[in-house]
Amino acid sequence: MNYTAKEIAQITNSKIIGNSEIKIKNIAFDSRTIYSTRHTAFLAINTKKNSGQKYIENVIEKGIDTIITEHQIDNSSINQIITKNSVEFLQTLAKYHFEHSDINSIGITGSNGKTILKEWLYQCLSNEYVTVKSPKSFNSQIGLPLSLLQIDRKHELGIFEVGISKPDEMEKQENVFHPKIGLLTHIGTAHSANFSSEEELIQEKLKLFKHSEIIFYNSDNELTHKLINQLYSSKNLISYGLKNNNDITIVSDVNDRIQDIKVKYFEEEFSLPINQRDEATLTNVLALIGILKELKLSNLQIKEKIDALKAIEMRLESIEGIRNNLIINDSYNLDLDSLKIAFQFIGEYNKPKKSLILTDILDSNENSEELYSEVSELVNEQKFDKVFLIGEEISSFYKQFNSETYTFNNTNQFIDSKVINDLENQVILLKGARKFEIEKIKEILELRKHDTVLEINLNAILHNINFHKSLLKPETKMMAMVKANAYGLGSYEISEFLQHHHIDYLGVAFADEGVELRKKGITTPIIVMNPEQHSYDSVIEYNLEPEIYSLRVLELFNEQLIKSGNQLKYPIHIKLETGMHRLGFKDFELDELTEKLNAMNVKVQSIFSHLSSSDMPEEKEFTLNQLKTFEKNSSYLIYKLGYEPIRHILNSSGITNYTDYQYNMVRIGIGMIGETSNPEIKKQLQHSVSFKTVISQISDIKTGESVGYSRRFKAEEDTKIATIPVGYADGIPRLIGNKVGNIGINNQLCPIVGSICMDMMMIDVDNVNAKEGDSVTIFNSNPSLEEFAKYCDTITYEVLTSISPRVKRIYIKN
Ligand SMILES: *Cc1c(COP(=O)(O)O)cnc(C)c1O
């Protein structure tokens, strides 16, 4: 955008104080992420939860000279636009801006896949059209208008996500943004807490397409198909999805990995090489094909574009570097938008100095003079200490960069120059187009603590989830327990992956764990099993759903709910005591419970209990009794409530051993990691986690010589020992030292000798062919995690949750 303050005031019917001719090209609303103060006005957004007013002083300090505010401030050197309602201001301005642009527009809504599809469309189309898109997942009542304001004269195509969280929001969104092309992605149960039914949710989402000419929709959901055809029978409706009655679908066997995927687009068929074949990815690919066809790309172009799609990396990676540097790595894509996002990101780090490593920007439609003058302007405002330009094109504009600037033709030349050796105690932003392979620089800068890793295979987790799902009815929901850092595997990484694969619910133990997930962008409903009293306000603020297990907790939570000014029926989960004797309501409390519930502004989202011994065949009678109590008490509760919440009681071994009692949802934990005490089930699961390190040193030991502290091992004959850099501080219990436990080398077991030290241990490698630097398996596959837990005289759960946070977790996908 590019308006004077006066024009903005006219459009939005606001009042100006100060210089009305001042130009405004950006509107900032978050004081932390202001990356540029030039031509930027700060909008103090007031919502129920937060008031932007209190940040005004802070942004003025940062150099902002124009503010948009509901309440005039006393400062004559600042230009002010005074508005009655900050959110409506933004919407009115965005509506005007959108309606006065003449771009072709795609509007994406749905429950899952909006951001992925937006990014994919952008990657596929930005070479064909000058394209603008929503940054990150800006799709709310505030995010959408801010996204639309990015539209410039040069843009030919806009791709915007539109989200809603409550009834009646879509009408407001559609009033601001009316896309020509509509795309309705997968409808799931996420976000549905505020809607009374799936139908209501779908009806609401469909309102976005009121003025669309053509709508692509996923019709694997029958209700969507029915409703869209009722409402929009006169529009051009195109269905896509995996069921074979869709206009766009797949006609080959997706499980046959030798074959390419064969896509049917109306009467036409063509094949595509696609490796990732989960349902969500394939469905999204079909939507993508529909829109690319609509925008007149040829089959050959579509094939090339899809081939070039890389998994969407939404977040920038931050890595601890050598010499106390912090490396922010984004070698995934490079355009102006992602550069701005990266600048916002590094602004949040507190290091005295910062440097930038930046390559040529490829695939831009702008002419290079304009492009690099814009880039250098943005970069100059960041006040980097040093700027390293890699690539012949960007290097030719080096004079426009104000910092100490160095130029290189390519990444190797940069590495050979050894300039990076001078960087210390800095934030170093690596931003490069893929072609430049600047990840090589990352590898040099990365601090390697030691080579010990916990390797987590996400595909195996998905396989294990799908295996458990295959035992259940298709409509049974699944909650994934990600408490205790997802059993030590990494709560965000696992949750993000599961959210991508449409898990219905996530379960955490404490509110903090849920807050962390929300802050990182997890939107799936989250249940908090043990919400502590001090955390009720963050439970509500972050839209987490508490487990309520006693009248005391119910009362306290309700008090907080009233204090928070909550309007809608707040989702809670009722835990019943059925024999575990840990937490929960007993049968004699149910009458009082329902009386209270019915008088409060809450909605019982689910009723549940927990089995104490579902993995023990010898406790079958006890377990059946627990199930009986649950059936009885939950039915009574439903009768008294007058509506039917979700019911769930099965954990992982419950799913396999008591499948008939699945009710409407199950809670998977250890099973998704691939562990179970049932040997028949075990054969069908895949290991998803392995703990590995490498040999630091190998020594020859003579008869009678001792190894380690207190001389607990003395060699009875000449032997060879290896030292490995893992000790009890990494989570290996000391009790498995001295020949209790074994470590795997080349798939052979080697006994641990001597006491385990804090950071190291020694193993006898006389019988194997090992050398320094060789890889060593602490567990999975030989020994297995289960065998390792036996050495430790405990269960797999405790082994996993004991692995120290200092062990680097790495995640692999096919
Ligand atoms: C941890 C937990 C689970 C998952 O148990 P697994 O045995 O790992 O499947 C299920 N429900 C509740 C309430 C839990 O706390």
Coordinates of N, CA and C and ligand atoms in Angstrom, one line a residue, residues 468 479-483 487 507-509 529 547 575 580 582 608-611 614-615 648-655 666-673 675 797, ligand 1:
H468 N -2.7 -48.3 14.7 CA -3.7 -48.3 15.8 C -5.0 -47.9 15.2
M479 N -6.6 -39.0 20.4 CA -5.8 -38.0 21.1 C -4.4 -38.5 21.2
A480 N -3.4 -37.7 20.9 CA -2.0 -38.1 21.1 C -1.5 -37.5 22.4
M481 N -1.0 -38.3 23.3 CA -0.4 -37.8 24.5 C 1.0 -37.3 24.3
V482 N 1.2 -36.0 24.5 CA 2.5 -35.4 24.2 C 3.0 -34.8 25.5
K483 N 2.6 -35.3 26.6 CA 3.0 -34.8 27.9 C 4.5 -35.2 28.1
Y487 N 7.0 -37.7 25.8 CA 7.8 -38.8 26.2 C 9.3 -38.7 25.9
G507 N -2.7 -34.2 24.2 CA -2.8 -34.2 25.6 C -1.5 -33.8 26.3
V508 N -1.5 -32.9 27.2 CA -0.3 -32.5 28.0 C -0.6 -32.7 29.5
A509 N 0.4 -32.7 30.3 CA 0.2 -32.8 31.7 C -0.1 -31.5 32.4
M529 N -4.1 -32.3 31.5 CA -4.5 -33.3 32.4 C -4.4 -32.9 33.9
E547 N -8.7 -30.7 32.3 CA -9.3 -31.9 32.9 C -9.8 -31.4 34.3
K575 N -13.1 -36.0 34.4 CA -12.4 -37.3 34.6 C -13.1 -38.1 35.7
M580 N -8.4 -46.6 39.4 CA -7.0 -46.3 39.4 C -6.6 -45.6 40.7
R582 N -6.4 -42.3 41.4 CA -5.4 -41.2 41.2 C -6.2 -39.9 41.2
F608 N -14.1 -38.9 30.6 CA -13.1 -40.0 30.4 C -12.6 -40.5 31.7
S609 N -11.8 -41.7 31.6 CA -11.2 -42.3 32.7 C -9.9 -43.0 32.2
H610 N -9.2 -43.6 33.1 CA -7.9 -44.2 32.7 C -7.8 -45.6 33.2
L611 N -7.3 -46.5 32.4 CA -7.1 -47.9 32.8 C -5.8 -48.1 33.5
S614 N -4.2 -52.0 31.5 CA -4.7 -52.6 30.2 C -3.7 -53.4 29.5
D615 N -2.4 -53.3 30.0 CA -1.4 -54.1 29.3 C -1.2 -55.5 30.0
H648 N -14.0 -41.4 26.4 CA -12.8 -42.1 26.0 C -12.1 -42.7 27.3
I649 N -11.6 -43.8 27.1 CA -10.9 -44.5 28.2 C -9.7 -45.3 27.8
L650 N -9.5 -45.6 26.5 CA -8.4 -46.5 26.2 C -7.1 -45.7 26.0
N651 N -6.0 -46.2 26.6 CA -4.7 -45.8 26.2 C -4.1 -46.8 25.2
S652 N -2.8 -46.7 24.9 CA -2.3 -47.5 23.8 C -2.6 -49.0 23.9
S653 N -2.3 -49.6 25.1 CA -2.5 -51.0 25.2 C -4.0 -51.3 25.3
G654 N -4.8 -50.3 25.8 CA -6.2 -50.4 25.7 C -6.7 -50.6 24.3
I655 N -6.2 -49.8 23.4 CA -6.6 -49.8 22.0 C -6.4 -51.3 21.4
V666 N -9.8 -42.4 21.5 CA -8.8 -43.1 22.3 C -7.6 -42.2 22.5
R667 N -6.8 -42.6 23.4 CA -5.6 -41.8 23.7 C -4.3 -42.6 23.6
I668 N -3.6 -42.2 22.5 CA -2.4 -43.0 22.2 C -1.2 -42.4 22.8
G669 N -0.2 -43.2 23.3 CA 1.0 -42.6 23.9 C 2.1 -43.5 23.4
I670 N 2.5 -44.4 24.3 CA 3.7 -45.2 24.0 C 3.6 -46.0 22.7
G671 N 2.3 -46.3 22.3 CA 2.1 -47.1 21.1 C 2.5 -46.3 19.8
M672 N 2.4 -45.0 19.8 CA 2.9 -44.3 18.6 C 4.4 -44.3 18.5
I673 N 5.0 -44.5 19.6 CA 6.5 -44.5 19.6 C 6.9 -45.9 19.1
E675 N 6.2 -48.9 21.0 CA 6.4 -49.9 22.1 C 5.1 -50.5 22.6
Y797 N 8.9 -46.2 29.2 CA 8.5 -44.8 29.5 C 9.6 -44.1 30.3
Ligands
LIG1 C1 -0.1 -40.9 29.5 C2 -1.5 -41.2 29.3 C3 -2.1 -42.0 28.3 C4 -1.2 -42.7 27.3 O1 -0.7 -43.9 27.9 P1 0.1 -44.9 27.0 O2 0.2 -46.1 27.9 O3 1.4 -44.3 26.8 O4 -0.7 -45.2 25.8 C5 -3.4 -42.0 28.2 N1 -4.2 -41.4 29.0 C6 -3.8 -40.7 30.1 C7 -4.8 -40.0 31.0 C8 -2.4 -40.5 30.3 O5 -2.0 -39.8 31.3

